[in-house]
Coordinates of C-alpha atoms in Angstrom, one line a residue:
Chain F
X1 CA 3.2 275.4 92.5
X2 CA 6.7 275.0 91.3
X3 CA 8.8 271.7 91.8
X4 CA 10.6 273.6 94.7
X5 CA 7.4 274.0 96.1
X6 CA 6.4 270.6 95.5
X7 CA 6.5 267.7 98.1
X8 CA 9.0 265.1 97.5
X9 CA 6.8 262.5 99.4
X10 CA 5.2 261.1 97.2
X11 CA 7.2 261.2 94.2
X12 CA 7.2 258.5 91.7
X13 CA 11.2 258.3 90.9
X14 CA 12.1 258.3 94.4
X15 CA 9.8 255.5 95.4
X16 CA 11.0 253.6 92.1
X17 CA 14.5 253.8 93.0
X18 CA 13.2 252.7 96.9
X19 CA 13.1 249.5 95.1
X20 CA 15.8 249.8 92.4
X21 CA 17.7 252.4 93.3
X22 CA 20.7 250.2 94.4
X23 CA 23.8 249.7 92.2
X24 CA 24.1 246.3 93.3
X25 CA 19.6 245.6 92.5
X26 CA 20.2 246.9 89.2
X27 CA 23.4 244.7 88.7
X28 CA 21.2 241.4 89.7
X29 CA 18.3 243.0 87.3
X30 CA 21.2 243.7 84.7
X31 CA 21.7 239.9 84.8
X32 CA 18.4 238.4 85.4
X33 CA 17.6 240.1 81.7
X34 CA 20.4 238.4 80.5
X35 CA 19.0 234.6 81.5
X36 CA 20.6 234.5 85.0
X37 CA 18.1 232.8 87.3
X38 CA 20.4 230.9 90.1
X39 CA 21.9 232.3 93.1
X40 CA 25.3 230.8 92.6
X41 CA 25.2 232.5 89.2
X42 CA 24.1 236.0 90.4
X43 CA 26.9 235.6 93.2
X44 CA 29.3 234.3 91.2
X45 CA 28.7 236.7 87.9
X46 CA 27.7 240.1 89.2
X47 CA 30.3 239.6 91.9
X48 CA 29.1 240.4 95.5
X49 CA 29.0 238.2 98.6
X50 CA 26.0 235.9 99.5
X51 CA 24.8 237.9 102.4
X52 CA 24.1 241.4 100.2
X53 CA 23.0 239.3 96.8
X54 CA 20.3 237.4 99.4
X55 CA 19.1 240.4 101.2
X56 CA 18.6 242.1 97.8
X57 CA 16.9 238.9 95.7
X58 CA 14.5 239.4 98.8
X59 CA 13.9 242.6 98.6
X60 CA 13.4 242.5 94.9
X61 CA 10.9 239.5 95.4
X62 CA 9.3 241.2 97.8
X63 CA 8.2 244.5 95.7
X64 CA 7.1 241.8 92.9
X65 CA 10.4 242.6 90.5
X66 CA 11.5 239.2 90.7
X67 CA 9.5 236.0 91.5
X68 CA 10.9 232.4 92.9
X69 CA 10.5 229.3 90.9
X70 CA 11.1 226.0 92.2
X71 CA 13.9 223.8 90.3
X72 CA 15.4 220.4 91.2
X73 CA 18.7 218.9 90.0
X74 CA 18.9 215.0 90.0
X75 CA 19.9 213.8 93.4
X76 CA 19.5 217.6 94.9
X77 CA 17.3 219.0 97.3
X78 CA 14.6 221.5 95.6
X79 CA 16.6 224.6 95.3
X80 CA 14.7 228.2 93.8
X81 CA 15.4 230.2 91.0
X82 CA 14.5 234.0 90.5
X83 CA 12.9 235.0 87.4
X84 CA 11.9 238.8 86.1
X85 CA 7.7 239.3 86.2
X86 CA 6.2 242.0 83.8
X87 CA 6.9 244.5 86.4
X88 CA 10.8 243.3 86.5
X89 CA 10.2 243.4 82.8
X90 CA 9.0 246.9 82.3
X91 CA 12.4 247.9 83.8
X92 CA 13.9 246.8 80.3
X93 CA 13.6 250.1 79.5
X94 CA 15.4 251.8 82.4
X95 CA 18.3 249.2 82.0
X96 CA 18.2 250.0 78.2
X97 CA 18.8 253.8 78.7
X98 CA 21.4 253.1 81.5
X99 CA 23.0 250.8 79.0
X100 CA 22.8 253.5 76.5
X101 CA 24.1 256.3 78.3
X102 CA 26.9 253.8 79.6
X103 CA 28.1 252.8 76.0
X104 CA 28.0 256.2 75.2
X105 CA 30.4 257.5 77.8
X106 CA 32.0 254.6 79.3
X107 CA 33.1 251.9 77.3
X108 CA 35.9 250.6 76.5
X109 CA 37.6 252.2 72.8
X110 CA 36.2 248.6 71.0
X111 CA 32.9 249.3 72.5
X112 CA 30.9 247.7 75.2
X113 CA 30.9 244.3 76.8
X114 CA 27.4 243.6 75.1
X115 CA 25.1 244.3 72.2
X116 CA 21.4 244.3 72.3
X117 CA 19.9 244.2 68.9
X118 CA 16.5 244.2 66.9
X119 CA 16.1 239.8 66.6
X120 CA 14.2 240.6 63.3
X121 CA 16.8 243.4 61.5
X122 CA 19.9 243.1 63.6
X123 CA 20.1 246.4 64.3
X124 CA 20.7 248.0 67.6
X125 CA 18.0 249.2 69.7
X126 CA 17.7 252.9 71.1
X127 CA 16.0 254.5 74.2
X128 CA 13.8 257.2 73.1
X129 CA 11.6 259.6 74.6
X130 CA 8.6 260.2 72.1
X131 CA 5.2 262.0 72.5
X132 CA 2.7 260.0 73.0
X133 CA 0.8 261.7 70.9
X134 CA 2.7 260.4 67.9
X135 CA 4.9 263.3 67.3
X136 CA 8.2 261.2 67.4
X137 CA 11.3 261.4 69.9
X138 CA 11.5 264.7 72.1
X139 CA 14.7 266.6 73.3
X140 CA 14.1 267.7 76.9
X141 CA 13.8 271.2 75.5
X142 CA 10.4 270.0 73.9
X143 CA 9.0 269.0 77.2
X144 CA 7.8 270.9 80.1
X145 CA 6.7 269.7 83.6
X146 CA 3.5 270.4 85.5
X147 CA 2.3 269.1 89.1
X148 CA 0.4 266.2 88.4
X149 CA -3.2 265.8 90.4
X150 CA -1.3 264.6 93.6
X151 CA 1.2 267.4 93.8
X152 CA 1.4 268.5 97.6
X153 CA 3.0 271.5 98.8
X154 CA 6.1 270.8 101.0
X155 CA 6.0 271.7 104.5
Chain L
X1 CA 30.6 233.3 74.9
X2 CA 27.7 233.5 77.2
X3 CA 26.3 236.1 79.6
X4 CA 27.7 234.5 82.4
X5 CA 31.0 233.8 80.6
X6 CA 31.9 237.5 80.0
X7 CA 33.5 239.6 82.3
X8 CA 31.5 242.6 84.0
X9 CA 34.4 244.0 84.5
X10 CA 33.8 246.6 81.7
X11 CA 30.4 246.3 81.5
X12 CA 28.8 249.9 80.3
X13 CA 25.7 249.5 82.9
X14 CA 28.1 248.9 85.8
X15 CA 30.1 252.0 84.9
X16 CA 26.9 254.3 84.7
X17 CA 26.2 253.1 87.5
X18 CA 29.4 253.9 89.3
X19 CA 28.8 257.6 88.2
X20 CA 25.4 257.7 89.0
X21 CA 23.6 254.4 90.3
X22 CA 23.0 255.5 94.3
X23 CA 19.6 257.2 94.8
X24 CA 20.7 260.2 96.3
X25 CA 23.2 260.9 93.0
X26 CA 19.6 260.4 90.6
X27 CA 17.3 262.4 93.4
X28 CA 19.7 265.7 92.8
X29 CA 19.6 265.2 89.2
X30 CA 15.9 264.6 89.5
X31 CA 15.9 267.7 90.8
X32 CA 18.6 269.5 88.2
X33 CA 16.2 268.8 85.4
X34 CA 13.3 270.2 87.1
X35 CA 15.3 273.4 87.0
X36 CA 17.3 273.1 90.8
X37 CA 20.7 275.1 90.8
X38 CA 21.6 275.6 93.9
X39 CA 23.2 273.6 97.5
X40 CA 20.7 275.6 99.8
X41 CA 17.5 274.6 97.5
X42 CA 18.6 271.1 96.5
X43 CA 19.7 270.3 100.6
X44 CA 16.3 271.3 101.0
X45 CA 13.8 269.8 98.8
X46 CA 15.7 266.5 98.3
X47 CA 16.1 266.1 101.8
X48 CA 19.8 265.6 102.7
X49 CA 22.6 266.3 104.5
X50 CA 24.8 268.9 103.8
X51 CA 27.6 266.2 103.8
X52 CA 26.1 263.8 101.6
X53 CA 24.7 266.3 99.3
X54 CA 28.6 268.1 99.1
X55 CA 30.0 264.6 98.4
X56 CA 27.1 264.0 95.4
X57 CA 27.6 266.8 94.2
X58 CA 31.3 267.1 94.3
X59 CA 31.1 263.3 92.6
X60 CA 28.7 264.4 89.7
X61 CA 31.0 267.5 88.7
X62 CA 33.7 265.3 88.4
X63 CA 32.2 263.0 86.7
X64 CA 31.3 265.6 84.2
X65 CA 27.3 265.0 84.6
X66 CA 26.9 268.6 86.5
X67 CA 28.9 271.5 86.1
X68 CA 29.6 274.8 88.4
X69 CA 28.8 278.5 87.5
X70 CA 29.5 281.2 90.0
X71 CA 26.7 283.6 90.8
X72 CA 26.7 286.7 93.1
X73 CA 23.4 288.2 94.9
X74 CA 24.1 291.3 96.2
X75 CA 25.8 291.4 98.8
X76 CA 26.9 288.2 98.6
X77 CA 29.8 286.5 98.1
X78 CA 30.1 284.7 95.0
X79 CA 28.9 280.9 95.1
X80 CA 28.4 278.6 92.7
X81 CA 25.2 276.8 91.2
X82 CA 25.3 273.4 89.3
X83 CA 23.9 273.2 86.0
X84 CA 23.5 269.7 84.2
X85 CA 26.2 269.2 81.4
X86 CA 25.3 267.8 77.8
X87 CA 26.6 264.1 79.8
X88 CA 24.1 265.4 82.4
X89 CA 20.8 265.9 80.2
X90 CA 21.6 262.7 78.3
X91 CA 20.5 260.9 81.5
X92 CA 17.2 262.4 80.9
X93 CA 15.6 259.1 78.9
X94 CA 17.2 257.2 82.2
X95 CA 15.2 259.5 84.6
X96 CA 11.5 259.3 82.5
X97 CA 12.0 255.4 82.3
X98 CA 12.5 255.4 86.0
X99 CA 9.8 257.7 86.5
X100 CA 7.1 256.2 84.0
X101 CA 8.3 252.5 86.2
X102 CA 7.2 254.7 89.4
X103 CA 4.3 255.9 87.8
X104 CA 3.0 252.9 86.9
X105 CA 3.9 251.0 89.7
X106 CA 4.2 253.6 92.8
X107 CA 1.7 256.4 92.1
X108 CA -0.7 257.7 94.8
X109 CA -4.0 256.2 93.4
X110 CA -4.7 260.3 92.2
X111 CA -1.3 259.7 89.7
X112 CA 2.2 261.1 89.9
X113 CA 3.1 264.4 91.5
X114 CA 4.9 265.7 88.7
X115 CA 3.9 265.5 84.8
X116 CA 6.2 265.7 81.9
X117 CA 4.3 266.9 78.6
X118 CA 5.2 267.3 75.3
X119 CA 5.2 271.2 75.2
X120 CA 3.9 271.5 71.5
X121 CA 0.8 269.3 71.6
X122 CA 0.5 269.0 75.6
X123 CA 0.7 264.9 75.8
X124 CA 2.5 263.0 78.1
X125 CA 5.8 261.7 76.9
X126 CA 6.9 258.2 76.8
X127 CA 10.3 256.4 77.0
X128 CA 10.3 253.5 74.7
X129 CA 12.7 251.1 73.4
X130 CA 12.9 251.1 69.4
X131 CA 14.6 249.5 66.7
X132 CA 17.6 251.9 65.1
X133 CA 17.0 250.4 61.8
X134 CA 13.2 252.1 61.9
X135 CA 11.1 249.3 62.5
X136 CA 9.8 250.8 65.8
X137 CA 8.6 250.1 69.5
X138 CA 10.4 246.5 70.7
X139 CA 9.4 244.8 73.4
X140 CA 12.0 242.7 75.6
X141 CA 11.4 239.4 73.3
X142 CA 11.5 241.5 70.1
X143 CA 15.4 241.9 71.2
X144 CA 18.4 239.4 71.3
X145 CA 21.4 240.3 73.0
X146 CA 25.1 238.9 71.7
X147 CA 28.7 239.8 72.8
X148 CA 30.3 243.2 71.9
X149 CA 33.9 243.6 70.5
X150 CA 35.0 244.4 74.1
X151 CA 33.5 241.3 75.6
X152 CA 36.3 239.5 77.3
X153 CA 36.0 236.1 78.8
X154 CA 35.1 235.9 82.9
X155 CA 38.2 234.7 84.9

């Protein structure tokens, strides 16, 4: 079966970015790795209007990205904050790679906005793809594709 | 300067994103790096409308990320295919991160429809985040983050 052939329907990248596939999800994610946890923050900092960043602090709390944690300021009513769970935290790498390519072919001549770096070395980290087999990083050349065991032909 | 005292306005992610952060834009490069060339198959198997997919497709070429190469069948008139770009391929660690997420997280209990295999050894690839300076595999809290040159200060 060849990828043409294959369903769509259940595929794995287009259900991921059913949850993150929204410039303005990743944006929130973008900051929520970066210590943002408040609404006004998020609104304020990633720049979009209460109505959207609500509906999509929802949406990402709903599919388990982000979870609400109960806060109260002295003299204020108990207010939420949103903080990343493993599976908001296993996005690191997507927003690494994004960040990566972005650096690469968007930033400003100085360089980008923001530097994430090794806390032990100081060095800057890298998205890689690598064989899990221990052979190291992989070019797209050295991989191939094959339908996995729930590969459906499309109609 | 803190996270939420920088300006986004040049912030690398939100430029990627602005070339290729809307889930239609990754589906049809989802589909370039499994080896899709052409409007009539890409319409088809990732499911859109001619419109959207012209406008995608008309954005990614400009963008540099795809790039057009006439054909001829014969009998035919001459049309053109899109093929990814050197800019397009280096979205590849972007697209396994997203799909190892959907993996993980999305997968029909049987796994993913599609595979991605190391084509020397036959194991699965991974995307991971590493340290430049050699010290390997980082997890989020292995990492610190601190403001680039280009940082400039939020109005």
């Amino acid at each position: 079966m060849t990828w043409l052939e294959t369903s769509t329907e259940n595929c794995t990248v287009q259900r991921a970015l059913d949850i993150v596939g929204e410039k303005w999800s990743l944006l929130v994610l973008r900051d929520a790795m970066n210590g943002v946890r408040r609404f006004d923050d998020f609104r304020r900092h990633v720049g979009l209007s209460e109505a959207v960043l609500a509906d999509r602090l929802r949406k990402l709390v709903g599919s388990g990205v982000l979870e609400t944690v109960p806060y109260r300021e002295p003299g204020s009513r108990t207010r939420h904050e949103y903080r990343l769970t493993r599976k908001g935290w296993d996005l690191w790498p997507v927003m690494i790679a994004l960040k990566q390519w972005g650096d690469h072919y968007t930033a400003d001549p100085g360089g980008p906005p923001l530097e994430v770096r090794h806390r032990d070395c100081g060095e800057h980290v890298e998205a890689v793809i690598v064989c899990g087999g221990g052979h190291g990083t992989l070019t797209p050349r050295q991989a191939y594709t094959r339908p996995g065991a729930s590969a459906r032909r499309a109609n």
